[in-house]
PDB file of C-alpha atoms in Angstrom:
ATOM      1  CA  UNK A   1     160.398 107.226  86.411  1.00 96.00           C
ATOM      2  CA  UNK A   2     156.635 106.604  86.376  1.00 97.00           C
ATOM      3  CA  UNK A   3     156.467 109.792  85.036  1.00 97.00           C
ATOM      4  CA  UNK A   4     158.590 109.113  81.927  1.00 97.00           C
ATOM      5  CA  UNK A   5     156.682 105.903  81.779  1.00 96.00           C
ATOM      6  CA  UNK A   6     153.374 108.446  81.361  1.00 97.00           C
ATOM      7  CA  UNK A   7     155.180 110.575  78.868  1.00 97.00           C
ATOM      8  CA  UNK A   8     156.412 107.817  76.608  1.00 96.00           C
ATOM      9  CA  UNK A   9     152.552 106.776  76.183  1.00 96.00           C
ATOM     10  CA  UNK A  10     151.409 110.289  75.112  1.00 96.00           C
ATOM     11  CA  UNK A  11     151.724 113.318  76.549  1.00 96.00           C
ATOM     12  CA  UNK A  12     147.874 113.960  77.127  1.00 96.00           C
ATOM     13  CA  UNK A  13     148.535 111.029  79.524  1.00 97.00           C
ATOM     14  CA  UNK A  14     151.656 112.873  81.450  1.00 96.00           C
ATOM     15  CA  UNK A  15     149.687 115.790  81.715  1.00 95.00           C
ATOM     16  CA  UNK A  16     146.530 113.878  83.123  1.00 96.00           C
ATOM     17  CA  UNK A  17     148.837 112.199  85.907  1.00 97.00           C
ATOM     18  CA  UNK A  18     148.292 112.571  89.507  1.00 97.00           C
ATOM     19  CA  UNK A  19     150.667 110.085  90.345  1.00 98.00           C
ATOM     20  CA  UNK A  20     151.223 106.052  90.049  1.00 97.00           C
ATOM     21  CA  UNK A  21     150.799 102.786  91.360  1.00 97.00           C
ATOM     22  CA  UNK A  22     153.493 100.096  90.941  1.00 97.00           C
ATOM     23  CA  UNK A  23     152.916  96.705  92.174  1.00 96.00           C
ATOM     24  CA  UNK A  24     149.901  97.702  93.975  1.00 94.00           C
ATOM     25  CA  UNK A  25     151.419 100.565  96.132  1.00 94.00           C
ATOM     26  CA  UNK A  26     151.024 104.641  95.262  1.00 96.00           C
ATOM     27  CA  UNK A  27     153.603 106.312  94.399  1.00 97.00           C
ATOM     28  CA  UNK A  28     154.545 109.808  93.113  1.00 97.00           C
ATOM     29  CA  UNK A  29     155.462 110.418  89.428  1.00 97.00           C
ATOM     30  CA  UNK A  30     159.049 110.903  89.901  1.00 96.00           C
ATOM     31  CA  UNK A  31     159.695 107.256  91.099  1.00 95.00           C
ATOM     32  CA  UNK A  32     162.465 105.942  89.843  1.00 95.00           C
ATOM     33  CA  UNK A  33     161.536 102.149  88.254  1.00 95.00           C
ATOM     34  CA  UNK A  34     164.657  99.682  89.121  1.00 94.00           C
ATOM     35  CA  UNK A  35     163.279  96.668  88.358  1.00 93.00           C
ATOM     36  CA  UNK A  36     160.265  95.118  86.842  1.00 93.00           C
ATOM     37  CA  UNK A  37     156.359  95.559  88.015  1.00 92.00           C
ATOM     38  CA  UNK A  38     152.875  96.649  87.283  1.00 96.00           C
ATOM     39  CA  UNK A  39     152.897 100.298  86.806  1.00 96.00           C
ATOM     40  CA  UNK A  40     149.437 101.802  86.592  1.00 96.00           C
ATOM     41  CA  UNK A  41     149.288 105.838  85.548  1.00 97.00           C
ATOM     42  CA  UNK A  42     146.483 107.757  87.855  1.00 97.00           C
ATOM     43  CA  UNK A  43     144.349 110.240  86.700  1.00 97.00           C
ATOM     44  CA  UNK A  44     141.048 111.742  87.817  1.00 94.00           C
ATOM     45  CA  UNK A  45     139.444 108.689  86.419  1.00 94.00           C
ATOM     46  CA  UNK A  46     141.098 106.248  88.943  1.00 95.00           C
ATOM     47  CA  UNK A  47     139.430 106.281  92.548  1.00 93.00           C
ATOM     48  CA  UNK A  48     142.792 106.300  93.788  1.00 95.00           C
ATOM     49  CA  UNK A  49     143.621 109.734  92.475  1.00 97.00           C
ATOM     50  CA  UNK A  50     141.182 111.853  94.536  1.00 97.00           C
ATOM     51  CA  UNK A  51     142.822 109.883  97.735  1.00 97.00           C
ATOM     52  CA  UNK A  52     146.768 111.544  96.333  1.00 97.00           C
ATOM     53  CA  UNK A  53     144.758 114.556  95.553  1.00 98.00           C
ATOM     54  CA  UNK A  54     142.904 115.241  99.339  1.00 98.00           C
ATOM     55  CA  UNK A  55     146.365 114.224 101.009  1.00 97.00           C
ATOM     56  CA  UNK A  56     148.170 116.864  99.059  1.00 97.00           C
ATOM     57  CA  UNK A  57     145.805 119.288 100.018  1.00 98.00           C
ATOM     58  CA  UNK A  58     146.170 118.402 103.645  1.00 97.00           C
ATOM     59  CA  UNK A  59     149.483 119.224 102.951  1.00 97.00           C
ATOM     60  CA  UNK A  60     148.867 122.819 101.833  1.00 97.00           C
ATOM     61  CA  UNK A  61     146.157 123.272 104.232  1.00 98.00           C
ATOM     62  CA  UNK A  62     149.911 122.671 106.776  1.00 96.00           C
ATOM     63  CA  UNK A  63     151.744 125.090 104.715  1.00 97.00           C
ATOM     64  CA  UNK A  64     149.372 127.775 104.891  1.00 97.00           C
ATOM     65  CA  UNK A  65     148.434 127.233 108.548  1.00 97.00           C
ATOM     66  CA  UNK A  66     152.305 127.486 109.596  1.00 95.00           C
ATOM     67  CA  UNK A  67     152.819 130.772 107.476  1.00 95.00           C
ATOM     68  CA  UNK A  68     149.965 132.948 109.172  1.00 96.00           C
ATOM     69  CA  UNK A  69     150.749 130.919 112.189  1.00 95.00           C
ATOM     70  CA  UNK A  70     154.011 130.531 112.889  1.00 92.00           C
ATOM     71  CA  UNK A  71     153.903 128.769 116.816  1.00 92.00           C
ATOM     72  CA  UNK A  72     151.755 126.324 115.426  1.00 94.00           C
ATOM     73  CA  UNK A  73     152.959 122.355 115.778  1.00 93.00           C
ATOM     74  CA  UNK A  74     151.772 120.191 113.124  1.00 94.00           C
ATOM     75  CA  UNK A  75     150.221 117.177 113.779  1.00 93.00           C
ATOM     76  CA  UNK A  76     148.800 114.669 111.022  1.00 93.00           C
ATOM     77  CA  UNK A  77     146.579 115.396 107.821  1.00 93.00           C
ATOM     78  CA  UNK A  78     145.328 112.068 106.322  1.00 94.00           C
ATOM     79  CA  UNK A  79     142.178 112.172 103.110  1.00 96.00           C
ATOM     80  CA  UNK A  80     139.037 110.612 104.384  1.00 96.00           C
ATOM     81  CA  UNK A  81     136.257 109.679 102.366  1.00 94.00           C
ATOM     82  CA  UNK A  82     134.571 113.273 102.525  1.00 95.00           C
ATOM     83  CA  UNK A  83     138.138 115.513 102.212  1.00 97.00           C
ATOM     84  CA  UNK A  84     141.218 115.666 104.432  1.00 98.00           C
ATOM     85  CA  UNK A  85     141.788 117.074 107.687  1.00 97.00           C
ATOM     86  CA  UNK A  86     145.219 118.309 109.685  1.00 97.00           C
ATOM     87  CA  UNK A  87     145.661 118.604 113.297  1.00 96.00           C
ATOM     88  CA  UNK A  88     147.112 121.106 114.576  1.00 96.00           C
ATOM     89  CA  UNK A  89     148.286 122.572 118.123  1.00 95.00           C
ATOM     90  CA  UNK A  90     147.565 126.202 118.636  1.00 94.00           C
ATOM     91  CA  UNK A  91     147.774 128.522 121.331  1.00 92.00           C
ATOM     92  CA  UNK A  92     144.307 130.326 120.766  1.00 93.00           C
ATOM     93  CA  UNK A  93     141.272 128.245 118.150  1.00 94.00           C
ATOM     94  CA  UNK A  94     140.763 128.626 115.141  1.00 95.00           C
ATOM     95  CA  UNK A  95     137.942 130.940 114.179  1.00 94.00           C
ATOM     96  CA  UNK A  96     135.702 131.492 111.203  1.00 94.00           C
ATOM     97  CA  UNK A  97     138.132 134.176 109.915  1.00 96.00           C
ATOM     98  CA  UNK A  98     141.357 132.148 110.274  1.00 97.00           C
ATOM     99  CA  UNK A  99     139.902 129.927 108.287  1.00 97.00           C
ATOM    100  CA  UNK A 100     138.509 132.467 105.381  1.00 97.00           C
ATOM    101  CA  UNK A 101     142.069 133.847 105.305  1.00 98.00           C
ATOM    102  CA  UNK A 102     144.238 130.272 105.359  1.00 98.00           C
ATOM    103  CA  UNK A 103     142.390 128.876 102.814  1.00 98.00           C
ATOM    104  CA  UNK A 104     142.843 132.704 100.641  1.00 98.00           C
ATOM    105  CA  UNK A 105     146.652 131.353 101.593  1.00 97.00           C
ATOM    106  CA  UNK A 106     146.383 128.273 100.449  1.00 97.00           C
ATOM    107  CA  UNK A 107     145.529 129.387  97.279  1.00 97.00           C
ATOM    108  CA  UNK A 108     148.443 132.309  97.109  1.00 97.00           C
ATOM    109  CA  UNK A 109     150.414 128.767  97.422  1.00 97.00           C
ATOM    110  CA  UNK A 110     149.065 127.100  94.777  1.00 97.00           C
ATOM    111  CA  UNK A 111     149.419 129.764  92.211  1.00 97.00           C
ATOM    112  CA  UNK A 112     152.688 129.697  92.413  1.00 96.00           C
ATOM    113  CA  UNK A 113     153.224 126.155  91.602  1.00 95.00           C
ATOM    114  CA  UNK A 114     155.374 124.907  93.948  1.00 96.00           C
ATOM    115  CA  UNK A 115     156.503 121.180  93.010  1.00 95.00           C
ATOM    116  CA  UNK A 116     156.079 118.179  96.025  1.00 96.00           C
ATOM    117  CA  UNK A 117     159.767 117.482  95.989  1.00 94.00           C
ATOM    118  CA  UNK A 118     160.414 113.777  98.327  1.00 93.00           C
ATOM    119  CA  UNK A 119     163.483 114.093 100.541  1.00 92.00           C
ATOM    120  CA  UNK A 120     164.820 110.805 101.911  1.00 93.00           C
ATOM    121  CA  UNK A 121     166.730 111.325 105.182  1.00 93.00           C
ATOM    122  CA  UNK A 122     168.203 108.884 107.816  1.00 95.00           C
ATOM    123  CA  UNK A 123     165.908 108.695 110.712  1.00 94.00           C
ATOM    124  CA  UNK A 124     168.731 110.265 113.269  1.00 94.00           C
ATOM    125  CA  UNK A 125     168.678 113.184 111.173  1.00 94.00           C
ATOM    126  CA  UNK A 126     165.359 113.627 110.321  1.00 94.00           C
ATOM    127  CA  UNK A 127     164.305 113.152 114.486  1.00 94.00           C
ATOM    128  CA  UNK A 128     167.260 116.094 115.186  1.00 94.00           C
ATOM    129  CA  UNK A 129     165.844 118.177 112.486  1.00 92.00           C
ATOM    130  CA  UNK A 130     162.115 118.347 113.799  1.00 92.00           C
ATOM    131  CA  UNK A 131     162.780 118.397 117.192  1.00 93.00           C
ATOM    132  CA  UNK A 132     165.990 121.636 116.436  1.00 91.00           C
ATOM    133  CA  UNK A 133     162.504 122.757 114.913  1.00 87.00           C
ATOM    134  CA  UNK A 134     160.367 122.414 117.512  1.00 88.00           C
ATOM    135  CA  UNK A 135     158.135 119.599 116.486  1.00 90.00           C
ATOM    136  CA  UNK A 136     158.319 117.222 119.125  1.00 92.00           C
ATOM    137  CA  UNK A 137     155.085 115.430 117.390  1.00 92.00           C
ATOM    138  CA  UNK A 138     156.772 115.013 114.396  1.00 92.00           C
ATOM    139  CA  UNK A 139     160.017 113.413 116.202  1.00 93.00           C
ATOM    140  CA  UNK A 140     158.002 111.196 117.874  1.00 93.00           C
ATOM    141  CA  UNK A 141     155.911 109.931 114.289  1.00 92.00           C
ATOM    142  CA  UNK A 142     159.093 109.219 112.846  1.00 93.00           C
ATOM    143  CA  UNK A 143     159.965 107.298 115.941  1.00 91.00           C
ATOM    144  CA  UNK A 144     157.078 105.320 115.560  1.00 90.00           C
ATOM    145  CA  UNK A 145     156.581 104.412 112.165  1.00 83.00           C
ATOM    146  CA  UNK A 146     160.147 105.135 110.480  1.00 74.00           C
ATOM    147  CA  UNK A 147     162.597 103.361 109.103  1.00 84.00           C
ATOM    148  CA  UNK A 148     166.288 103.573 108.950  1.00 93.00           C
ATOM    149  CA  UNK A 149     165.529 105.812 106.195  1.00 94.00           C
ATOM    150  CA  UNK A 150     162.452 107.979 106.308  1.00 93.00           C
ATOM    151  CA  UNK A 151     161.019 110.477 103.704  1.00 93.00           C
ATOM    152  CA  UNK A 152     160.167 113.408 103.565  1.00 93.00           C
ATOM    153  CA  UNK A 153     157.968 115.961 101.565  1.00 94.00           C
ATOM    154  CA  UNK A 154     159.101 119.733 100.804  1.00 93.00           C
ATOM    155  CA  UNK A 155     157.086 122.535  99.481  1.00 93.00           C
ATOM    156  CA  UNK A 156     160.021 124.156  98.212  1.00 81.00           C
ATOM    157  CA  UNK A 157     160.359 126.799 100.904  1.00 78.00           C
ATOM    158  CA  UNK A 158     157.186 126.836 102.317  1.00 89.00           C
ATOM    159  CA  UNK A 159     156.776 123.409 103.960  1.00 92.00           C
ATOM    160  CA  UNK A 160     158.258 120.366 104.560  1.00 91.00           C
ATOM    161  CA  UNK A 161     157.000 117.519 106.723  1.00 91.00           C
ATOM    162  CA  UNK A 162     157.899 113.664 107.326  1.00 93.00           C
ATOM    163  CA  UNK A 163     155.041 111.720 105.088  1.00 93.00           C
ATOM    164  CA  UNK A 164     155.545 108.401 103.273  1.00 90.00           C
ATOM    165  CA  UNK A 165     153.596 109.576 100.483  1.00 92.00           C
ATOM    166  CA  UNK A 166     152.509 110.239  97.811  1.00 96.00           C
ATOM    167  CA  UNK A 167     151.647 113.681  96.350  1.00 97.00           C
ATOM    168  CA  UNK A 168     150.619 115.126  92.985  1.00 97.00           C
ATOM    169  CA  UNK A 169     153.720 116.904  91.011  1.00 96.00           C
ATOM    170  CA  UNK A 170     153.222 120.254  92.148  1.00 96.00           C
ATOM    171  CA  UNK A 171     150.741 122.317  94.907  1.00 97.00           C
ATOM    172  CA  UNK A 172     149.207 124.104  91.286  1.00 96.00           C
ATOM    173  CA  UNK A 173     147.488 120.649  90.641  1.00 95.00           C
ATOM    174  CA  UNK A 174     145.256 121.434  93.602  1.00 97.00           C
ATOM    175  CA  UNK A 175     142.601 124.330  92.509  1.00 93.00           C
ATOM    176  CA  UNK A 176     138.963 122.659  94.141  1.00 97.00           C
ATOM    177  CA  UNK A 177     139.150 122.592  97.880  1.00 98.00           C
ATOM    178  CA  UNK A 178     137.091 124.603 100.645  1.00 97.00           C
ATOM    179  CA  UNK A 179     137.880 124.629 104.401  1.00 98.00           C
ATOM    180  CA  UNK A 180     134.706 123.418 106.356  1.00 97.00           C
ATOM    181  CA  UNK A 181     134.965 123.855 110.039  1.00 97.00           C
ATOM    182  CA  UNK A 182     137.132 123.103 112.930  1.00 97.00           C
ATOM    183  CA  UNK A 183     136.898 121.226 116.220  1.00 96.00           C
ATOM    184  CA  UNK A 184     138.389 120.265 119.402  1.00 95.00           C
ATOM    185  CA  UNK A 185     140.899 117.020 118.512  1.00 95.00           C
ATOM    186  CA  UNK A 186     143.832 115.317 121.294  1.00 94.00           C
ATOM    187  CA  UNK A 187     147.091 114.128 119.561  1.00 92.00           C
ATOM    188  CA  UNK A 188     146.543 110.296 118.600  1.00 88.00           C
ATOM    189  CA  UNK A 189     142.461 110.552 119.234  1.00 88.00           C
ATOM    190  CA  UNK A 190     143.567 110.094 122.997  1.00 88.00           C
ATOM    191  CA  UNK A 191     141.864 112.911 125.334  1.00 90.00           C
ATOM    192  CA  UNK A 192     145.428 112.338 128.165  1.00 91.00           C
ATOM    193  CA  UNK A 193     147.360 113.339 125.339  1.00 91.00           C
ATOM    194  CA  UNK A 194     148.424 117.268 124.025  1.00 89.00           C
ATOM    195  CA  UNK A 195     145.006 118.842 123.077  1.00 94.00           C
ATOM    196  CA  UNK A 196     144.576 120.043 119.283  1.00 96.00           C
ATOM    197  CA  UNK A 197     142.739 122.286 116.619  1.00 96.00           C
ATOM    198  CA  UNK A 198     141.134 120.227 113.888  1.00 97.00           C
ATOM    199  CA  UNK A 199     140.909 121.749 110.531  1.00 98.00           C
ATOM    200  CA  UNK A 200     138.766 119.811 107.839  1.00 98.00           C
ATOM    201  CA  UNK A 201     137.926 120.562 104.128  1.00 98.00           C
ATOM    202  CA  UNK A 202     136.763 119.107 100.991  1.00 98.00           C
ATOM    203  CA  UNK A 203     138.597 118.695  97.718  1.00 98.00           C
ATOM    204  CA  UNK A 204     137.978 117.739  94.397  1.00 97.00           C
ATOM    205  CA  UNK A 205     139.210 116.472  91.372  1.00 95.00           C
ATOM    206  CA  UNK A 206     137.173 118.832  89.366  1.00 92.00           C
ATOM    207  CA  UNK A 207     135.015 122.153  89.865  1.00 91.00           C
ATOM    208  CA  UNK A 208     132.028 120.506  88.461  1.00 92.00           C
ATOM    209  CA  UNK A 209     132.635 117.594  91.223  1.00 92.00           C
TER     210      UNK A 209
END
């Protein structure tokens, strides 16, 4: 894997890792190498790295919203150049308090160090099990950009959603984040279409960042 790859060089380097590039697309650390390529290591000092790193924490940002909020569907949570954001749709908005206690859940998460684990499912399946669970947006993403086979990301036990990837190793690699603020959002940026909550935050690589 990428990851041995990053261990056989020295193990400062495996322990630096966010994740890896190979051939010019990211990919996580346990990516199994089948044939030959460029394989680049990422860590904090590769731009690339804070990208994996605000994605994640989208990603936690999900699992903590869907613990203290159970009804909640789950839209999408791409980085951006200032942090990450998820969308999310909610039968009351989000105020300042929600947010004070998600992101006090999101970091109950992290502590416990819950590894990214990638799941790869046939699409059939994967569109049967989000829409037995009630995520109709997430049936219709995989619809729309999945292939045959489609991945998905678990927090073991605490979240799982389709995502092509990829993630740091494990939810305890994310420690600098801060939920901003919310606003008003419609699924797809399209104001006809299911109206959402839109959490951002920031994250960084570093505390000093």
């Amino acid at each position: 894997t990428v990851g041995d790859i990053a261990a056989s060089i020295s193990p400062r380097l495996a322990q630096a890792a966010f994740a890896g590039m190979v051939n010019d697309r990211g990919v996580d650390l346990t990516y199994p190498l089948v044939e030959d390529g460029r394989v680049r290591i990422l860590t904090s000092k590769d731009p690339e790295a804070l990208t994996v790193y605000r994605h994640s924490t989208a990603h936690l940002l999900a699992a903590a919203v869907t613990q203290l909020f159970p009804s909640v569907q789950c839209g999408i949570g791409p980085p951006t150049d200032e942090g990450f954001f998820y969308d999310f749709v909610v039968e009351r908005p989000f105020v300042p308090d929600d947010l004070a206690a998600i992101e006090q859940r999101m970091r109950e998460i992290a502590a416990r160090n819950l590894p990214f684990v990638r799941e790869l499912r046939p699409k059939e399946e994967a569109k049967a099990f989000f829409a037995q669970r009630g995520e109709p947006l997430k049936v219709e993403l995989i619809e729309e950009k999945g292939g045959p086979i489609v991945s998905c990301y678990d927090i073991q036990g605490v979240f799982l959603a389709f995502c092509v990837g990829p993630h740091v190793p494990s939810v305890g690699r994310l420690g600098h984040f801060k939920l901003l603020h919310t606003s008003n959002a419609y699924w797809k940026g399209d104001a006809r279409n299911q109206p959402m909550q839109r959490v951002y935050g920031t994250a960084f690589l570093s505390k000093a960042d």
